[in-house]
Structures are given as C-alpha cells and as structure tokens.
Amino acid sequence: MATTGSNLRTRMSEEDNKLMCDIALKYFKERKVEISNAIKALYPFLETLRDRDLITDEMYKASKKSYKNPLTIPKVVYGVLDNMEEKHHLPLLEILFSKVIMKNYPDLNGICEGFRHEILKKMVCQASVGDESAENRNTQLRIEQGTGGKSYPSLSWLFPDQSNYTVTSSEDSVERRNKEQPPKASTSALKRKPESMNLRRSSTSENKTGKRGFMDLGNKSALPNPKKRRRARQQPGVSVNFRAEILPVTCGEMRGLLIKRKLERGATRKCIRTEDGNWLTPREFELRGGYEKASNWKTSLTCGGKTLKRLMELGLLRPPPITREIQNKEKKSDKCKICQDEGKLFCCENCQSFFHGDCHLPPVNTKRNGWNCTFCTTEDSSQSLEHYRESEVLVKQMDPGRKLKCEFLLLKVYHHLESNIFPNIPHGNYVTKASQYLGKLRKLDIIKKKLIKENYCKVKDFKEAMDKFFQDPRCEKLHLNQEEFVKNFKEVFAIQETN
C-alpha cells in the first residue's frame, strides 16, 4: 500500500550515499553566512554542539566570551561553523535541521528546504547524464518498506516528518494508473514507478519492469518510442513534502514548481514556474509536456508519483475555483495590478487599472457596471483639511469609511509584495526565498480575511495586526519596510502630531 510508517527505511548504495553527502557538504559551505544569520540566539545552539562533542569546552567558552550584543551573534556563529573540523559537518547538519533546533530558529526551515531541493536537483542531473557517460555513476534511489539494509542516519533530516510525506508502492501505483491513467503524451515520456526507480544501466531485459517494481532507465526498450532516444526527465522516488507552499511537478519531459497560493485562486492563473523562469497555467504546462489531447490537467500533472487530482482528494492540495477561460484574445495582455497575472479582470473607470475580483479590496461586486478601485476612491476622499492625533484615530470604531482606508493600506502592501518583489526573486535559491515570501503572504491573507469579515472593531485592532506582521525579523530580509506603511497610515488617516 502507499503508506508511510514507523517501519519505513531509506536504503541506497554506498556510492549514492556518498554523492548525497558530497552535495550536502558543498551546499553547507556555500550557505554558512545564511545559516549564521538564521541563528538569533546562542542558546541552545552552542550548548547542543558542546553536549554532542562537536565543539570543545574551550571553543564553547571562547564563543560565549566573544558575544557582546545580539548584533554580534551571526559573527560568533559563523566563527564556530568555520572552525569546526570537516569530519563534524554532517553531524552538524543533523543537529541544525533537527526539530528542536528548527523550532528555536524558524529561519532554518527555509534553508533546510533549500538543501533538499539542491540535493534532489543534483541527483536528477546525475541520473540524466548517466546514459551518455562511459564512466557512469550508479545512481540508485530506492525507498522501500521493511527493515534491514544499509541506512544513512547522517542524512535522515531529509525526511523529518513522514506524516507529511508519501511513498507510493508498485501495487498502489498500478491501482492509481488503472483509475486515472493520463492520455499518452506525444513526447517520449516514461511510465513512472514512484516507489522504486533503478537508474542503473543494465543489459538484461529483466530490469525493464523488475520483480520488485523497478524500472531500468538505461534500457532502451523501456522507452515507448525507440526512435526518439531523448529520455523524459522524471522525479526520482524520493519523498516530497506535500504540505510545502511550493511543489515540484512534472508532465512528460516538463518540470516545474507549482505555487499553491496561485493555483488556489484559479486554474487560469500562471501558477507554475518552469526551469527557464517562465510562468504557465496548468493547461499550458500540460501542453508543453506533450499532452495536447488530454482533457484534465489534474491527471496529467504529477508530484512525487501522485497526480494532482489525487493530492486534491487527499486534502493536500486545494482544488482551484471553477473559472471560464477568456475568449477575447485582445484582453489577454491585461494584467492584475496586484498579482501581475491574467484572467478575469475588472477595469477601474478612473485609472484604467485592472484587478482580479478577489485580489482587490473590497472584493469586486461582479454585478456592478461602473466601478472605481480602492486606490482612486481613497485618494479622492483623503484630501481632508482636518487633522487628528494618532491616539484619536486608533480608538475610533471601524466604520465603512475607515475600513476602506485600511483596505487601501493592505492593498499597498500586497502590491509591493506581489508586483515588485515576488516576480523578481533570483533563480539561485529560489525555493527558499519564494517560500519565505509566500509565508508572509499567507499571514497577510489572514488579516485580509478578518478585515473583510469585519472582525476588527476599531482602527487600533487593524494597526496592531499590521505592526505584528512587520515586527517579524524576516520582514527586513524580505524588503518589507514598516516605515513606509506607517507613513501611508498617517497620510490616509490625516494624522498630524502636535508638540
């Protein structure tokens, strides 16, 4: 069955284990500054290293002595990491990405995801060139149920919480394909065996299917079209955290990153980022993968050996709302001012800007003919000659006029995050950075939902929620400036402090 449990063990050859360790060590050396900045306090980091004999008592005392104020912590941590013996680097990663340490230092979560993504990417690249290299490295990733075998505890943090991971066995894979087998792609896509994928070269025909559910990607007879020797890129049978904000997806030879939050707003949104940095809708991604005749992208796109339809059935992925494609091609060039995506848009009569109904605040009433956006409405109404002290504004009840001003302020933050920052995340370390931004957008979504439902009784309730949002130390790294919000708050509420 496709289950995980206490008896799940990850087994692989010594050579593959060494390759993964080498990748992890190289990535660690490149990310020491980032790791150091994620450690906000010396306790319990230093104490754990000392208790595990990874640093000496002398180094522990010297590090504590060099600590002068919170600003010096990253330098102290970097010094510890830099002076550690190389033989201790793998045990150090085990400690850094343990549940206890990541609970104390939340910023390490994104770095850990970056490690997983980098290792997965390099292992896939290693497998993809194996067929064309005379000195092929045997890359055999097998995730099997049962006990015994050679485990690799030094990298056990790659699979920290198996309740959020799914490993699909051969039996379940056959059952799933019988129910929702996608149409045949026009490219030479491979049939997937998610649990066990043998990427070794083999001259025997037995390994084509394998008694234990293996597929030999080195055997030419495994390809559906022998004339085309180009092999489809597949995800190896490693675990995927389906709870993450970003999911790796494949369709035929196409590989990309699915942004959950974008998909939740509609299947016509460009929610998949391809390897070359382009953004596609699920249907466009399906077409690029060679499934032109497919009728349902949910069964054509897969993640971790499961179709997106199955992930939705399991509650691991929210189904997008049903929307209709825009028939008028001339309007395809218009984009939402907030999220910079296409789709069903509403145009402001005053500024001619376009918005999705759910991106705008308040949500657009689709039955209205003439409509002005909140940016125009608020700027027109804020030209007041009367000024107030901030203390007077904060205690006022949240009437419709003040609620509109709060919606204006929230839209400003959304616009900055979604239009200016998110589209310009550099390709290197994309998953880590994008996950951090998506986490902040999710928190904004909570504030937005409360504001729509009128859960904020007074202006100060909204202001306190936004202050808490900006006080997160990660905001500074994400280029979210609280000073800009405060400035806009004072302008829109006509606040002028008197001496």
Coordinates of C-alpha atoms in Angstrom, one line a residue:
M1 CA 0.0 0.0 0.0
A2 CA 1.0 3.6 -0.4
T3 CA 1.6 4.4 3.2
T4 CA 4.4 5.5 5.4
G5 CA 5.0 4.3 8.9
S6 CA 7.5 3.5 11.6
N7 CA 9.0 0.7 9.6
L8 CA 9.9 3.0 6.6
R9 CA 13.6 2.9 5.8
T10 CA 15.6 4.6 3.1
R11 CA 18.2 2.4 1.6
M12 CA 20.7 3.2 -1.1
S13 CA 24.1 2.2 -2.3
E14 CA 27.3 3.5 -0.6
E15 CA 28.2 5.4 -3.8
D16 CA 24.8 7.2 -3.9
N17 CA 25.1 7.9 -0.2
K18 CA 28.5 9.4 -0.7
L19 CA 27.2 11.5 -3.6
M20 CA 24.3 13.0 -1.5
C21 CA 26.7 13.7 1.4
D22 CA 29.1 15.5 -1.0
I23 CA 26.3 17.6 -2.3
A24 CA 25.1 18.5 1.2
L25 CA 28.7 19.4 2.3
K26 CA 29.2 21.6 -0.7
Y27 CA 25.9 23.4 -0.2
F28 CA 26.7 23.8 3.5
K29 CA 30.0 25.6 2.7
E30 CA 28.1 27.9 0.4
R31 CA 25.4 28.7 2.9
K32 CA 27.4 29.3 6.1
V33 CA 26.5 33.0 6.2
E34 CA 22.8 32.4 5.6
I35 CA 22.8 29.7 8.4
S36 CA 24.7 32.1 10.7
N37 CA 22.1 34.8 10.2
A38 CA 19.3 32.3 10.9
I39 CA 20.7 31.7 14.4
K40 CA 19.2 34.5 16.5
A41 CA 20.5 33.4 19.9
L42 CA 23.4 31.3 21.1
Y43 CA 21.3 29.1 23.3
P44 CA 20.5 26.2 22.7
F45 CA 22.7 26.1 19.5
L46 CA 26.1 26.3 21.2
E47 CA 25.1 24.1 24.1
T48 CA 23.9 21.4 21.8
L49 CA 27.1 21.4 19.9
R50 CA 29.1 21.1 23.1
D51 CA 26.9 18.3 24.5
R52 CA 27.4 16.3 21.3
D53 CA 31.2 16.8 21.4
L54 CA 31.2 18.7 18.1
I55 CA 33.0 21.6 19.7
T56 CA 35.4 21.6 22.7
D57 CA 34.8 23.3 26.0
E58 CA 37.5 25.8 25.1
M59 CA 35.7 26.8 21.8
Y60 CA 32.4 27.0 23.7
K61 CA 33.8 29.4 26.3
A62 CA 35.6 31.5 23.7
S63 CA 32.4 31.8 21.7
K64 CA 30.4 32.9 24.7
K65 CA 33.1 35.3 25.7
S66 CA 33.1 36.9 22.2
Y67 CA 29.4 37.6 22.4
K68 CA 28.8 41.2 23.2
N69 CA 25.3 42.1 21.9
P70 CA 22.7 40.5 19.7
L71 CA 24.2 42.1 16.6
T72 CA 27.4 40.0 17.0
I73 CA 25.6 36.6 17.2
P74 CA 25.9 35.9 13.4
K75 CA 29.6 36.6 13.5
V76 CA 30.0 34.3 16.6
V77 CA 28.0 31.5 14.9
Y78 CA 29.9 31.9 11.7
G79 CA 33.2 31.6 13.6
V80 CA 32.0 28.4 15.2
L81 CA 30.9 26.9 11.8
D82 CA 34.1 28.0 10.1
N83 CA 36.4 26.5 12.8
M84 CA 34.7 23.1 13.1
E85 CA 36.5 20.1 11.7
E86 CA 35.2 18.9 8.4
K87 CA 34.5 15.4 9.8
H88 CA 31.8 17.1 12.0
H89 CA 30.0 18.8 9.2
L90 CA 27.4 16.1 8.5
P91 CA 26.6 15.6 12.3
L92 CA 26.3 19.4 12.4
L93 CA 23.6 19.3 9.6
E94 CA 21.8 16.6 11.6
I95 CA 21.6 18.9 14.6
L96 CA 20.8 22.1 12.6
F97 CA 17.8 20.5 10.9
S98 CA 16.5 18.7 14.0
K99 CA 13.0 19.5 15.2
V100 CA 14.3 21.1 18.4
I101 CA 16.8 23.4 16.8
M102 CA 14.5 24.5 13.9
K103 CA 11.7 25.2 16.5
N104 CA 14.1 27.6 18.2
Y105 CA 15.4 29.1 14.9
P106 CA 12.4 29.1 12.4
D107 CA 14.5 30.7 9.7
L108 CA 16.4 27.4 9.4
N109 CA 13.2 25.8 7.9
G110 CA 13.7 27.6 4.6
I111 CA 17.4 26.7 4.5
C112 CA 16.6 23.1 5.1
E113 CA 14.1 23.1 2.2
G114 CA 16.9 24.6 0.1
F115 CA 19.2 21.7 1.0
R116 CA 16.5 19.2 0.0
H117 CA 15.8 20.9 -3.3
E118 CA 19.5 21.2 -4.2
I119 CA 20.2 17.5 -3.4
L120 CA 17.2 16.4 -5.4
K121 CA 18.2 18.6 -8.4
K122 CA 21.8 17.3 -8.4
M123 CA 20.7 13.7 -8.1
V124 CA 18.3 14.1 -11.0
C125 CA 21.0 15.7 -13.1
Q126 CA 23.4 12.9 -12.2
A127 CA 20.9 10.4 -13.4
S128 CA 20.0 12.3 -16.6
V129 CA 23.6 12.2 -17.8
G130 CA 24.3 8.6 -16.8
D131 CA 23.2 7.1 -20.1
E132 CA 25.6 9.3 -22.1
S133 CA 28.7 8.8 -19.9
A134 CA 31.2 6.0 -20.2
E135 CA 32.1 6.5 -16.5
N136 CA 28.5 6.3 -15.3
R137 CA 27.9 6.8 -11.6
N138 CA 25.4 4.3 -10.4
T139 CA 22.5 6.4 -9.0
Q140 CA 20.0 4.1 -7.4
L141 CA 17.4 5.7 -5.2
R142 CA 15.1 3.2 -3.6
I143 CA 12.6 3.8 -0.9
E144 CA 11.2 0.5 0.3
Q145 CA 9.0 -0.7 3.2
G146 CA 10.6 -3.1 5.6
T147 CA 13.6 -3.2 8.0
G148 CA 17.2 -4.1 7.5
G149 CA 19.5 -2.8 4.8
K150 CA 22.0 0.0 5.0
S151 CA 20.5 3.2 6.2
Y152 CA 22.1 6.7 6.2
P153 CA 21.4 8.4 9.5
S154 CA 23.7 11.3 8.6
L155 CA 21.0 12.5 6.1
S156 CA 17.9 11.4 8.0
W157 CA 16.9 15.1 8.2
L158 CA 15.9 14.8 4.5
F159 CA 12.8 13.0 5.7
P160 CA 12.0 14.7 9.0
D161 CA 8.2 14.2 9.3
Q162 CA 6.9 11.2 7.4
S163 CA 3.3 12.1 8.2
N164 CA 3.7 14.8 5.6
Y165 CA 5.4 12.6 3.1
T166 CA 4.0 9.8 0.9
V167 CA 5.9 7.0 -0.7
T168 CA 3.9 5.1 -3.4
S169 CA 4.4 1.4 -3.8
S170 CA 4.2 -0.5 -7.0
E171 CA 0.9 -2.1 -6.1
D172 CA -0.7 1.3 -5.3
S173 CA 0.9 2.8 -8.4
V174 CA -0.8 0.2 -10.7
E175 CA -4.1 0.8 -8.9
R176 CA -3.8 4.5 -9.3
R177 CA -2.9 4.3 -13.0
N178 CA -5.9 2.0 -13.7
K179 CA -8.2 4.7 -12.2
E180 CA -6.8 7.8 -13.7
Q181 CA -4.2 7.0 -16.3
P182 CA -3.4 10.2 -18.3
P183 CA -3.6 10.1 -22.1
K184 CA -0.5 9.1 -24.0
A185 CA 1.9 12.0 -24.5
S186 CA 3.2 12.9 -27.9
T187 CA 6.8 13.1 -26.5
S188 CA 8.7 10.0 -25.3
A189 CA 7.5 10.3 -21.7
L190 CA 8.3 7.4 -19.4
K191 CA 5.8 5.5 -17.3
R192 CA 6.5 6.1 -13.7
K193 CA 7.2 3.6 -10.9
P194 CA 7.2 6.0 -7.9
E195 CA 8.4 3.7 -5.1
S196 CA 11.5 2.3 -6.7
M197 CA 13.4 3.6 -9.6
N198 CA 16.6 1.9 -10.7
L199 CA 18.6 4.4 -12.6
R200 CA 21.5 2.0 -13.3
R201 CA 22.5 0.8 -16.7
S202 CA 21.6 -2.8 -17.3
S203 CA 22.0 -5.2 -20.2
T204 CA 19.3 -7.6 -19.0
S205 CA 15.7 -7.3 -20.1
E206 CA 14.6 -8.4 -16.6
N207 CA 15.2 -5.0 -15.2
K208 CA 12.8 -3.4 -17.6
T209 CA 9.9 -3.9 -15.2
G210 CA 11.7 -5.7 -12.3
K211 CA 10.3 -8.2 -9.9
R212 CA 10.2 -5.5 -7.1
G213 CA 8.7 -2.7 -9.2
F214 CA 12.0 -1.3 -10.6
M215 CA 12.4 0.4 -14.0
D216 CA 15.7 0.5 -15.8
L217 CA 16.1 3.9 -17.4
G218 CA 19.3 2.7 -19.0
N219 CA 17.5 0.0 -21.0
K220 CA 16.4 1.5 -24.4
S221 CA 13.4 -1.0 -24.5
A222 CA 11.8 0.9 -21.6
L223 CA 11.1 3.9 -23.9
P224 CA 7.7 4.0 -25.6
N225 CA 9.2 5.3 -28.8
P226 CA 12.6 3.8 -29.6
K227 CA 13.2 6.2 -32.5
K228 CA 13.5 9.1 -30.1
R229 CA 16.4 8.5 -27.8
R230 CA 15.8 11.6 -25.7
R231 CA 14.6 10.5 -22.3
A232 CA 11.9 12.1 -20.3
R233 CA 13.1 13.7 -17.1
Q234 CA 11.4 12.1 -14.1
Q235 CA 11.3 12.8 -10.4
P236 CA 13.2 10.0 -8.5
G237 CA 11.3 8.1 -5.9
V238 CA 12.3 10.4 -3.0
S239 CA 9.8 11.9 -0.6
V240 CA 8.0 15.2 -1.3
N241 CA 6.7 17.4 1.4
F242 CA 3.1 17.9 0.2
R243 CA 2.5 20.5 2.9
A244 CA 5.0 22.9 1.5
E245 CA 3.9 26.1 -0.3
I246 CA 5.9 25.0 -3.5
L247 CA 5.6 21.6 -5.0
P248 CA 7.8 20.1 -7.7
V249 CA 5.5 19.0 -10.6
T250 CA 6.2 17.1 -13.9
C251 CA 4.3 16.4 -17.1
G252 CA 6.1 14.4 -19.7
E253 CA 9.5 16.0 -20.1
M254 CA 8.4 19.2 -18.4
R255 CA 9.5 20.0 -14.8
G256 CA 8.4 23.0 -12.8
L257 CA 7.4 24.4 -9.4
L258 CA 3.8 24.8 -8.5
I259 CA 2.9 27.7 -6.3
K260 CA -0.1 26.5 -4.3
R261 CA -1.4 30.0 -3.4
K262 CA -1.6 31.0 -7.1
L263 CA -3.4 27.8 -8.0
E264 CA -5.9 28.3 -5.2
R265 CA -7.1 31.5 -7.0
G266 CA -8.0 29.7 -10.2
A267 CA -6.6 27.3 -12.8
T268 CA -6.3 30.1 -15.3
R269 CA -3.6 31.7 -13.2
K270 CA 0.0 31.2 -14.2
C271 CA 0.9 29.3 -11.1
I272 CA 3.8 27.0 -12.4
R273 CA 7.3 28.3 -12.8
T274 CA 9.4 26.3 -15.3
E275 CA 13.1 25.7 -15.2
D276 CA 13.7 28.5 -17.6
G277 CA 11.9 31.0 -15.4
N278 CA 8.7 31.3 -17.4
W279 CA 5.2 31.1 -15.8
L280 CA 2.5 28.8 -17.2
T281 CA -1.1 27.8 -16.3
P282 CA -1.6 24.1 -15.6
R283 CA -3.1 23.7 -19.1
E284 CA -0.2 25.4 -20.7
F285 CA 2.2 23.3 -18.7
E286 CA 0.3 20.2 -19.8
L287 CA 0.6 21.2 -23.5
R288 CA 4.4 21.8 -23.1
G289 CA 4.6 18.3 -21.7
G290 CA 3.1 16.8 -24.8
Y291 CA -0.4 16.1 -23.6
E292 CA -2.3 18.1 -26.3
K293 CA -5.2 15.7 -26.3
A294 CA -5.6 15.5 -22.6
S295 CA -8.9 16.6 -21.1
N296 CA -7.9 17.1 -17.5
W297 CA -4.6 18.6 -16.4
K298 CA -5.2 17.3 -12.8
T299 CA -4.5 13.7 -14.0
S300 CA -1.6 14.7 -16.4
L301 CA 0.4 16.6 -13.9
T302 CA 2.2 14.6 -11.1
C303 CA 4.0 15.4 -7.9
G304 CA 6.0 12.8 -6.0
G305 CA 4.4 10.0 -8.0
K306 CA 0.9 11.2 -7.4
T307 CA -1.4 13.1 -9.8
L308 CA -2.6 16.5 -8.7
K309 CA -6.1 15.1 -8.7
R310 CA -5.1 12.5 -6.1
L311 CA -3.4 15.2 -3.9
M312 CA -6.7 17.2 -4.0
E313 CA -8.6 14.1 -3.0
L314 CA -6.2 13.6 0.0
G315 CA -6.7 17.2 1.1
L316 CA -3.0 18.0 0.4
L317 CA -3.9 20.5 -2.4
R318 CA -6.9 22.8 -2.5
P319 CA -8.9 22.5 -5.7
P320 CA -9.0 25.8 -7.7
P321 CA -12.3 27.5 -8.1
I322 CA -14.1 26.9 -11.4
T323 CA -13.4 29.7 -13.8
R324 CA -14.0 30.3 -17.5
E325 CA -11.3 31.0 -20.0
I326 CA -11.4 34.5 -21.6
Q327 CA -12.5 34.2 -25.2
N328 CA -11.4 37.6 -26.2
K329 CA -7.7 37.3 -27.1
E330 CA -7.2 41.1 -27.2
K331 CA -7.7 41.2 -23.4
K332 CA -5.0 38.6 -22.7
S333 CA -2.4 41.3 -22.5
D334 CA -4.1 43.0 -19.5
K335 CA -2.8 42.0 -16.1
C336 CA -4.0 42.5 -12.5
K337 CA -2.3 45.4 -10.8
I338 CA -1.8 43.4 -7.6
C339 CA -0.6 40.0 -8.7
Q340 CA 0.5 40.8 -12.2
D341 CA -1.4 37.8 -13.6
E342 CA -4.0 37.4 -16.3
G343 CA -7.5 36.1 -16.0
K344 CA -11.0 37.5 -15.5
L345 CA -10.2 41.2 -14.7
F346 CA -12.2 44.3 -13.7
C347 CA -11.2 47.7 -15.0
C348 CA -11.3 50.8 -12.9
E349 CA -13.2 53.6 -14.8
N350 CA -11.0 56.3 -13.3
C351 CA -7.3 55.0 -13.6
Q352 CA -8.0 52.2 -16.1
S353 CA -6.1 49.7 -13.9
F354 CA -7.2 46.0 -13.9
F355 CA -7.9 43.8 -10.9
H356 CA -9.0 40.3 -10.2
G357 CA -12.2 40.3 -8.2
D358 CA -10.5 38.6 -5.2
C359 CA -7.2 40.5 -5.4
H360 CA -9.0 43.8 -4.9
L361 CA -10.2 45.0 -1.5
P362 CA -13.1 45.0 -1.0
P363 CA -13.8 42.1 -3.4
V364 CA -15.3 43.4 -6.6
N365 CA -19.0 43.2 -7.0
T366 CA -19.3 41.5 -10.4
K367 CA -22.9 42.8 -11.0
R368 CA -21.8 46.4 -11.0
N369 CA -21.3 48.2 -14.3
G370 CA -19.4 51.3 -13.3
W371 CA -16.6 50.8 -10.8
N372 CA -13.7 52.7 -9.2
C373 CA -10.9 50.9 -7.4
T374 CA -9.9 51.5 -3.8
F375 CA -6.8 53.3 -4.8
C376 CA -8.8 56.0 -6.6
T377 CA -11.6 56.1 -4.1
T378 CA -9.3 56.5 -1.1
E379 CA -7.0 59.1 -2.7
D380 CA -10.1 61.2 -3.6
S381 CA -11.6 61.1 -0.2
S382 CA -8.3 61.6 1.8
Q383 CA -8.0 65.3 0.9
S384 CA -9.2 66.4 4.3
L385 CA -8.3 69.8 5.8
E386 CA -9.0 68.4 9.3
H387 CA -6.2 66.6 11.1
Y388 CA -6.1 64.2 14.1
R389 CA -3.7 62.8 16.6
E390 CA -2.9 59.2 16.2
S391 CA -4.3 58.3 19.6
E392 CA -7.7 59.8 18.5
V393 CA -7.7 57.7 15.3
L394 CA -6.8 54.4 16.9
V395 CA -9.8 54.4 19.3
K396 CA -12.3 55.1 16.6
Q397 CA -14.8 52.5 15.5
M398 CA -14.2 50.7 12.2
D399 CA -17.0 52.3 10.2
P400 CA -17.2 51.8 6.4
G401 CA -15.0 54.9 5.7
R402 CA -12.2 53.8 8.0
K403 CA -12.5 50.2 6.8
L404 CA -11.9 51.4 3.2
K405 CA -8.8 53.2 4.3
C406 CA -7.5 50.1 6.0
E407 CA -8.2 48.1 2.8
F408 CA -6.2 50.8 0.9
L409 CA -3.2 50.3 3.2
L410 CA -3.4 46.5 2.9
L411 CA -3.6 46.7 -0.9
K412 CA -0.4 48.8 -0.8
V413 CA 1.5 46.0 1.0
Y414 CA 0.0 43.3 -1.3
H415 CA 1.0 45.3 -4.3
H416 CA 4.6 45.7 -3.1
L417 CA 5.0 42.1 -2.3
E418 CA 3.3 40.5 -5.3
S419 CA 4.1 43.0 -8.0
N420 CA 7.6 44.3 -7.1
I421 CA 9.3 41.6 -5.1
F422 CA 7.9 38.2 -5.8
P423 CA 8.3 38.3 -9.6
N424 CA 12.0 39.4 -9.2
I425 CA 13.3 36.6 -6.9
P426 CA 16.6 35.5 -8.3
H427 CA 16.9 32.0 -9.8
G428 CA 19.5 30.8 -7.3
N429 CA 18.0 29.5 -4.1
Y430 CA 14.5 30.3 -5.5
V431 CA 12.5 27.8 -3.5
T432 CA 13.9 29.1 -0.1
K433 CA 13.3 32.8 -0.9
A434 CA 9.9 32.2 -2.6
S435 CA 8.7 30.1 0.3
Q436 CA 9.5 32.9 2.7
Y437 CA 7.5 35.4 0.7
L438 CA 4.6 33.0 0.4
G439 CA 4.6 32.5 4.1
K440 CA 4.3 36.3 4.6
L441 CA 1.5 36.5 2.0
R442 CA -0.4 33.8 3.9
K443 CA -0.2 35.9 7.0
L444 CA -1.5 38.9 5.0
D445 CA -4.3 36.7 3.8
I446 CA -5.4 36.1 7.4
I447 CA -5.5 39.9 8.1
K448 CA -7.4 40.4 4.8
K449 CA -10.0 37.8 5.7
K450 CA -10.6 39.3 9.1
L451 CA -10.9 42.8 7.6
I452 CA -13.5 41.6 5.0
K453 CA -15.4 39.8 7.8
E454 CA -15.3 43.0 9.9
N455 CA -13.5 41.2 12.8
Y456 CA -11.6 44.4 13.6
C457 CA -13.9 46.5 15.7
K458 CA -11.5 49.5 16.0
V459 CA -8.8 51.0 13.9
K460 CA -6.2 50.1 16.5
D461 CA -7.1 46.4 16.1
F462 CA -6.1 46.5 12.4
K463 CA -3.0 48.6 13.2
E464 CA -1.8 46.2 15.9
A465 CA -2.2 43.2 13.5
M466 CA -0.1 45.0 10.9
D467 CA 2.5 46.0 13.4
K468 CA 2.8 42.4 14.5
F469 CA 3.2 41.4 10.8
F470 CA 6.1 43.9 10.3
Q471 CA 7.8 43.1 13.6
D472 CA 8.7 39.6 12.3
P473 CA 12.5 39.9 11.9
R474 CA 12.2 38.2 8.5
C475 CA 10.5 41.3 7.1
E476 CA 13.7 43.2 6.9
K477 CA 15.3 40.4 4.8
L478 CA 12.2 40.3 2.6
H479 CA 12.5 44.1 1.9
L480 CA 9.2 44.9 3.7
N481 CA 9.5 48.3 5.2
Q482 CA 7.3 49.2 8.2
E483 CA 8.3 52.9 7.9
E484 CA 6.5 53.1 4.5
F485 CA 3.4 51.5 6.0
V486 CA 3.4 54.0 8.9
K487 CA 3.9 56.9 6.5
N488 CA 0.9 55.8 4.4
F489 CA -1.2 55.2 7.6
K490 CA -0.6 58.7 8.8
E491 CA -1.4 60.2 5.4
V492 CA -4.6 58.3 4.7
F493 CA -5.9 59.0 8.2
A494 CA -4.8 62.7 8.2
I495 CA -2.7 62.2 11.3
Q496 CA -0.5 65.2 12.4
E497 CA 1.2 65.1 15.7
T498 CA 1.3 68.4 17.6
N499 CA 4.0 69.4 20.1

